[in-house]
Coordinates of N, CA and C in Angstrom, one line a residue:
M24 N 1.0 -1.1 0.0 CA 0.1 0.1 -0.1 C 0.9 1.2 -0.1
S25 N 0.6 2.1 -1.0 CA 1.5 3.6 -1.0 C 0.7 4.7 0.0
F26 N 1.8 5.3 0.4 CA 1.3 6.7 1.3 C 2.2 7.7 1.0
L27 N 1.9 9.1 1.4 CA 2.3 10.0 1.2 C 3.4 10.3 1.9
L28 N 4.4 10.9 1.3 CA 5.6 11.3 2.3 C 5.5 12.5 2.7
E29 N 6.3 12.7 3.7 CA 6.2 13.8 4.6 C 6.8 15.3 3.8
R30 N 7.6 14.7 3.2 CA 8.2 16.2 2.1 C 7.2 16.7 1.6
D31 N 5.9 15.7 0.9 CA 5.2 16.5 0.1 C 3.5 17.2 1.0
A32 N 3.6 17.0 2.5 CA 2.6 17.3 3.1 C 3.1 19.2 3.1
L33 N 1.9 19.6 3.2 CA 2.0 21.3 2.6 C 1.9 22.2 4.3
N34 N 2.7 22.9 3.4 CA 3.3 23.7 4.9 C 1.9 24.9 4.8
G35 N 1.0 25.3 5.9 CA -0.2 25.8 5.6 C 0.2 27.5 5.6
K36 N 1.6 27.9 5.9 CA 1.8 29.3 5.7 C 2.5 29.4 4.4
A37 N 2.4 28.7 3.5 CA 3.1 28.9 2.2 C 2.0 29.2 1.0
G38 N 1.6 30.1 1.0 CA 0.5 30.4 -0.2 C 0.4 32.0 -0.1
R39 N -0.8 32.5 -0.5 CA -1.1 33.7 -0.8 C -2.6 34.1 -1.1
A40 N -3.2 34.9 -1.2 CA -4.6 35.4 -1.3 C -4.6 36.9 -1.6
F41 N -5.7 37.0 -2.5 CA -6.0 38.5 -2.8 C -7.4 38.1 -3.3
A42 N -8.0 39.8 -2.7 CA -9.3 39.8 -3.3 C -9.4 41.1 -4.6
V43 N -10.6 40.4 -5.3 CA -10.8 41.7 -6.5 C -12.1 42.1 -6.1
I44 N -11.6 43.6 -5.4 CA -12.7 44.4 -4.9 C -13.1 45.6 -6.0
D45 N -14.1 45.7 -6.7 CA -14.4 47.0 -7.4 C -13.3 47.1 -8.5
G46 N -12.9 46.1 -8.9 CA -11.7 45.9 -10.2 C -10.2 46.1 -9.6
R47 N -10.3 46.2 -8.2 CA -9.1 46.3 -7.6 C -8.1 45.1 -7.1
N48 N -6.8 44.6 -7.3 CA -6.4 43.8 -6.7 C -6.0 43.8 -5.4
V49 N -6.5 43.1 -4.4 CA -6.2 43.7 -3.1 C -5.6 42.8 -2.1
E50 N -4.7 42.6 -2.1 CA -3.7 41.6 -1.5 C -4.1 41.5 -0.2
M51 N -4.8 40.2 0.7 CA -5.0 40.0 1.8 C -3.8 40.0 2.7
F52 N -3.2 41.3 3.3 CA -1.6 40.9 3.9 C -2.0 40.7 5.3
G53 N -3.3 40.9 5.8 CA -3.3 40.7 7.1 C -4.3 39.3 7.8
L54 N -4.0 38.7 6.5 CA -4.7 37.2 6.6 C -3.9 36.2 7.6
K55 N -4.7 35.3 8.2 CA -4.2 34.7 9.4 C -4.4 33.2 9.0
K56 N -6.2 33.2 8.3 CA -6.8 32.0 8.0 C -7.7 31.7 7.4
I57 N -7.5 31.3 6.2 CA -8.7 31.1 5.4 C -9.5 29.8 4.7
Q58 N -10.6 29.6 4.7 CA -11.5 28.0 4.4 C -12.5 28.5 3.6
A59 N -12.7 27.6 2.6 CA -13.9 27.6 1.7 C -14.2 26.4 1.9
D60 N -15.9 26.3 2.2 CA -16.7 24.9 2.1 C -17.5 24.7 1.2
A61 N -17.9 23.6 0.5 CA -19.0 23.1 -0.3 C -19.7 22.0 1.2
E62 N -20.8 22.6 1.4 CA -21.9 21.6 2.1 C -22.9 21.3 1.1
F63 N -23.2 19.7 1.1 CA -23.8 19.4 0.3 C -25.5 19.1 0.6
Q64 N -26.4 19.6 0.5 CA -27.8 19.2 0.8 C -28.3 17.9 0.4
E65 N -28.9 17.2 1.4 CA -29.5 16.1 1.1 C -31.3 16.2 1.4
S66 N -31.9 15.3 0.3 CA -33.3 15.4 0.5 C -33.3 14.0 0.8
D67 N -34.7 13.4 1.5 CA -35.1 11.9 1.9 C -35.6 11.5 0.8
F68 N -35.5 10.3 0.1 CA -35.7 9.7 -0.9 C -36.3 8.1 -0.4
K69 N -38.0 8.2 -0.4 CA -38.3 7.0 -0.2 C -39.0 6.3 -1.2
V70 N -39.1 4.9 -1.1 CA -39.7 4.3 -2.2 C -40.5 3.1 -1.5
V71 N -41.7 2.8 -2.1 CA -42.5 1.5 -1.7 C -41.9 0.5 -1.6
G72 N -42.0 -0.2 -0.7 CA -41.7 -1.7 -1.1 C -40.2 -1.7 -0.1
T73 N -39.9 -0.8 0.2 CA -38.6 -0.8 1.4 C -38.8 0.0 2.5
N74 N -38.3 -0.3 3.9 CA -38.1 0.9 4.8 C -36.7 1.7 4.6
L75 N -36.0 1.2 3.7 CA -34.9 2.4 3.4 C -35.2 3.5 3.0
V76 N -34.4 4.4 3.9 CA -34.6 5.9 3.4 C -33.3 6.3 2.9
Q77 N -33.2 6.7 1.3 CA -32.2 7.1 1.1 C -31.9 8.5 1.0
K78 N -30.9 8.7 0.7 CA -30.5 10.4 0.5 C -30.1 10.5 -0.9
K79 N -30.8 11.7 -1.1 CA -30.2 12.3 -2.9 C -30.1 13.6 -2.5
T80 N -28.5 13.8 -3.2 CA -28.0 15.2 -3.2 C -28.9 16.3 -3.8
S81 N -29.6 17.4 -3.3 CA -30.2 18.4 -4.0 C -29.8 19.3 -4.0
G82 N -28.5 19.7 -3.4 CA -28.1 21.0 -3.6 C -26.9 21.4 -3.0
V83 N -26.0 22.4 -3.0 CA -24.9 22.7 -2.3 C -25.0 24.2 -1.7
S84 N -24.1 24.3 -0.5 CA -24.2 25.7 0.0 C -22.5 25.9 0.1
L85 N -22.2 27.2 -0.5 CA -20.8 27.5 -0.7 C -20.8 28.3 0.4
T86 N -20.1 28.3 1.2 CA -19.5 29.3 2.6 C -18.1 29.3 2.9
G87 N -17.8 30.1 3.6 CA -16.3 30.0 3.9 C -16.1 31.1 5.2
S88 N -15.0 31.0 5.5 CA -14.8 32.1 6.6 C -12.8 32.4 6.8
A89 N -12.5 33.5 7.0 CA -11.3 34.2 7.2 C -11.4 34.5 8.6
T90 N -10.1 34.7 9.0 CA -9.7 35.3 10.4 C -8.3 36.0 9.7
V91 N -8.4 37.5 9.7 CA -7.3 38.6 9.8 C -7.4 39.1 11.0
Y92 N -6.1 40.0 10.5 CA -5.6 40.8 11.9 C -6.6 42.2 11.9
Y93 N -7.3 42.6 12.9 CA -8.0 43.6 12.9 C -7.1 44.8 12.5
G94 N -7.8 45.7 12.0 CA -7.3 46.6 11.3 C -7.1 46.8 9.8
T95 N -7.9 45.5 9.0 CA -7.9 45.8 7.7 C -9.2 46.2 7.0
P96 N -8.6 47.3 6.5 CA -10.1 48.6 6.2 C -11.0 47.6 5.3
E97 N -10.6 47.2 4.0 CA -11.2 46.8 3.3 C -12.8 46.4 3.3
F98 N -13.2 45.6 4.1 CA -14.2 45.0 4.6 C -15.2 45.7 5.4
L99 N -14.6 46.8 6.1 CA -15.2 47.8 6.8 C -15.7 49.0 5.9
N100 N -15.0 49.0 4.8 CA -15.7 50.0 3.7 C -16.7 49.6 2.9
M101 N -16.7 47.9 2.6 CA -18.0 47.3 2.2 C -19.1 47.4 3.1
L102 N -19.1 47.2 4.5 CA -20.2 47.6 5.0 C -20.8 49.0 4.8
K103 N -19.7 50.2 5.1 CA -20.3 51.2 4.7 C -20.7 51.7 3.4
T104 N -20.6 51.1 2.1 CA -21.3 51.0 1.3 C -22.4 50.6 1.3
Y105 N -22.8 49.3 1.9 CA -24.0 48.7 2.0 C -25.0 50.0 2.9
L106 N -24.3 50.3 3.9 CA -25.2 51.6 4.9 C -25.6 52.5 4.3
K107 N -24.8 53.1 2.8 CA -25.0 54.8 2.4 C -25.7 53.8 1.0
T108 N -25.9 52.9 0.4 CA -26.4 52.8 -0.7 C -27.5 51.5 -0.6
G109 N -27.4 50.6 0.4 CA -28.3 49.5 0.3 C -27.6 48.3 -0.9
A110 N -26.6 48.2 -1.1 CA -26.1 47.6 -2.4 C -24.8 47.0 -1.8
L111 N -24.6 45.9 -1.0 CA -23.5 45.0 -0.7 C -22.7 44.6 -1.7
P112 N -21.3 45.2 -1.6 CA -20.3 44.9 -2.7 C -20.1 43.2 -3.0
Y113 N -19.8 42.9 -4.0 CA -19.3 41.7 -4.1 C -18.3 41.5 -4.8
F114 N -17.2 40.6 -4.1 CA -16.1 40.2 -5.0 C -15.5 38.8 -5.4
T115 N -14.5 39.0 -5.6 CA -13.6 37.6 -5.8 C -12.4 37.1 -5.2
I116 N -12.3 36.1 -4.4 CA -11.2 35.7 -3.7 C -10.6 34.7 -4.6
Q117 N -8.8 34.7 -4.6 CA -8.2 33.7 -5.3 C -7.4 33.4 -4.1
I118 N -7.1 31.9 -4.0 CA -6.4 31.6 -3.0 C -5.2 30.4 -3.7
T119 N -3.9 30.9 -3.2 CA -3.0 29.9 -3.9 C -2.2 29.4 -2.9
N120 N -2.1 27.8 -2.8 CA -1.4 26.9 -1.8 C 0.1 26.9 -2.8
E121 N 1.1 27.3 -2.2 CA 2.4 27.0 -2.8 C 3.5 26.6 -1.9
D122 N 4.1 25.3 -2.0 CA 5.0 25.1 -1.2 C 5.9 24.6 -1.6
E123 N 7.1 25.5 -1.9 CA 8.5 24.9 -2.7 C 8.7 23.5 -2.0
G124 N 8.6 23.4 -1.1 CA 9.5 22.1 -0.5 C 8.5 20.7 -1.0
S125 N 7.5 21.1 -1.4 CA 6.6 19.9 -1.9 C 6.4 19.6 -3.3
S126 N 7.0 18.3 -4.0 CA 6.8 18.1 -5.4 C 5.4 18.1 -5.9
I127 N 4.5 18.1 -5.4 CA 2.9 18.5 -5.8 C 2.7 19.6 -6.5
G128 N 3.6 21.0 -6.7 CA 3.3 22.0 -7.1 C 2.4 22.8 -6.4
S129 N 1.8 23.9 -7.1 CA 0.9 24.5 -6.3 C -0.6 24.4 -7.0
Q130 N -1.5 25.0 -6.2 CA -2.9 25.0 -6.8 C -3.2 26.2 -6.1
T131 N -4.4 26.8 -7.3 CA -4.8 28.1 -7.3 C -6.5 28.2 -7.3
V132 N -7.1 28.2 -6.4 CA -8.9 28.3 -6.3 C -9.4 29.6 -6.1
A133 N -10.2 30.0 -7.3 CA -10.9 31.2 -7.3 C -12.3 31.0 -6.5
L134 N -12.9 31.8 -5.7 CA -14.2 31.7 -5.4 C -15.0 33.0 -6.0
Y135 N -16.2 33.1 -6.6 CA -16.7 34.1 -7.3 C -18.0 34.6 -6.5
N136 N -18.3 35.9 -7.1 CA -19.6 36.1 -6.3 C -19.4 36.2 -4.6
V137 N -18.2 36.5 -4.3 CA -18.3 36.4 -2.6 C -18.9 37.7 -1.9
K138 N -19.7 37.3 -1.0 CA -20.6 38.1 -0.2 C -20.6 38.0 1.3
L139 N -19.9 39.2 2.0 CA -19.9 39.2 3.6 C -21.4 38.9 4.2
Q140 N -21.0 37.8 5.0 CA -22.1 37.4 6.0 C -22.1 37.9 7.3
K141 N -20.9 38.0 8.0 CA -20.8 38.5 9.4 C -19.4 39.5 9.5
L142 N -19.2 40.2 9.8 CA -18.3 40.9 10.0 C -18.1 41.8 11.3
P143 N -16.9 41.7 12.2 CA -16.9 42.4 13.5 C -16.8 44.2 12.9
I144 N -17.2 45.1 13.7 CA -17.1 46.2 13.1 C -16.4 46.8 14.3
A145 N -16.3 46.5 15.5 CA -15.2 47.0 16.4 C -14.7 46.2 17.7
M146 N -13.5 46.4 18.2 CA -13.2 45.2 19.7 C -12.1 45.7 19.9
L147 N -12.0 45.6 21.1 CA -11.2 45.6 22.3 C -10.9 44.1 23.2
D148 N -9.8 43.9 23.4 CA -9.9 42.5 24.4 C -8.3 42.4 25.2
A149 N -8.8 42.6 26.1 CA -7.3 43.1 27.2 C -6.7 41.3 27.5
D150 N -7.4 40.1 26.8 CA -6.3 39.1 27.1 C -5.5 38.4 25.8
T151 N -5.5 39.4 24.5 CA -4.7 39.3 23.6 C -3.8 39.9 23.3
E152 N -2.7 39.8 22.6 CA -1.7 40.5 22.2 C -1.9 41.1 20.8
F153 N -2.7 40.3 19.9 CA -2.7 40.9 18.5 C -4.2 40.4 18.2
L154 N -5.1 41.8 18.1 CA -6.5 41.8 17.4 C -6.5 41.0 16.3
T155 N -7.5 39.8 16.4 CA -8.1 39.0 15.0 C -9.7 39.0 15.1
M156 N -9.9 39.1 13.9 CA -11.4 39.3 13.6 C -12.1 38.1 12.5
D157 N -13.1 37.5 12.9 CA -13.4 36.2 11.9 C -14.7 36.8 11.3
I158 N -14.4 36.7 9.9 CA -15.2 37.0 8.8 C -16.1 35.6 8.4
A159 N -17.3 35.7 8.0 CA -17.9 34.9 7.3 C -18.6 35.1 6.2
F160 N -18.4 34.4 5.0 CA -18.9 34.9 3.9 C -19.5 33.5 3.0
S161 N -20.5 34.1 1.8 CA -20.9 32.8 1.1 C -20.2 33.2 -0.4
F162 N -20.2 32.4 -1.1 CA -20.1 32.7 -2.5 C -20.8 31.3 -3.6
T163 N -20.7 32.0 -4.7 CA -21.9 31.2 -5.8 C -21.1 30.7 -6.9
N164 N -20.0 30.5 -7.0 CA -19.2 30.0 -7.8 C -18.0 29.3 -7.4
V165 N -17.2 28.4 -7.7 CA -15.8 28.2 -7.5 C -15.3 27.5 -8.8
E166 N -13.8 27.9 -8.8 CA -13.0 27.7 -10.4 C -11.6 27.2 -9.5
V167 N -11.1 25.8 -10.0 CA -9.8 25.5 -9.6 C -9.1 26.0 -11.0
L168 N -8.2 27.3 -10.6 CA -7.2 27.7 -11.9 C -6.3 26.7 -12.1
N169 N -5.6 26.2 -11.3 CA -4.7 25.0 -11.5 C -4.7 24.1 -10.4
A170 N -4.5 23.0 -10.6 CA -4.5 21.9 -9.5 C -3.2 21.5 -9.2
F171 N -2.9 21.0 -8.2 CA -1.7 20.1 -7.7 C -2.0 18.9 -8.7
S172 N -0.4 18.1 -8.6 CA -0.1 17.2 -9.4 C 0.1 16.2 -8.4
S173 N 0.0 15.0 -8.9 CA 0.7 14.0 -8.0 C 2.0 13.9 -7.6
P174 N 2.3 13.5 -6.1 CA 3.5 13.2 -5.7 C 4.5 12.6 -6.7
V175 N 5.8 13.3 -6.3 CA 6.8 12.5 -7.7 C 7.2 11.0 -7.1
Q176 N 7.1 10.9 -6.0 CA 7.4 9.6 -5.1 C 6.3 9.7 -3.9
L177 N 6.0 8.0 -4.0 CA 5.1 7.7 -2.9 C 6.0 7.1 -2.2
G178 N 6.2 6.6 -0.8 CA 6.3 5.3 0.3 C 5.2 4.5 0.2
E179 N 6.3 3.2 0.3 CA 5.9 2.0 0.1 C 5.8 1.2 1.3

């Protein structure tokens, strides 16, 4: 049985992300963590002649979260736009994993029509040295712009 060699495990810090907001490329310089998820919705499928309740995939929900160091102004600017105009800006996020020490190469994923769902406005915390804020978002499409390759060598 083959297994992944440790040299091809990805360093979580090796990569970058940026957002495209109103046509501007904005490096997510204060990013600590970002994750995008696809959650599949299922519906019960019942058939006469069996007590078995099957599950049929009936949709998918695309959501994500990010932790950024407090003081990144771009997201608050979106809130200000919404409060003034009633229109919440949509944007794109592009995330690249690129660990030079791994033989699997890099992967770049784009999240389209990103919309903020939850955003801290102001904060203080006497128990922390560095303020971070957690942001929740949804999006409507995803594209893998380039994918990882298979490892050059596997363990046996």
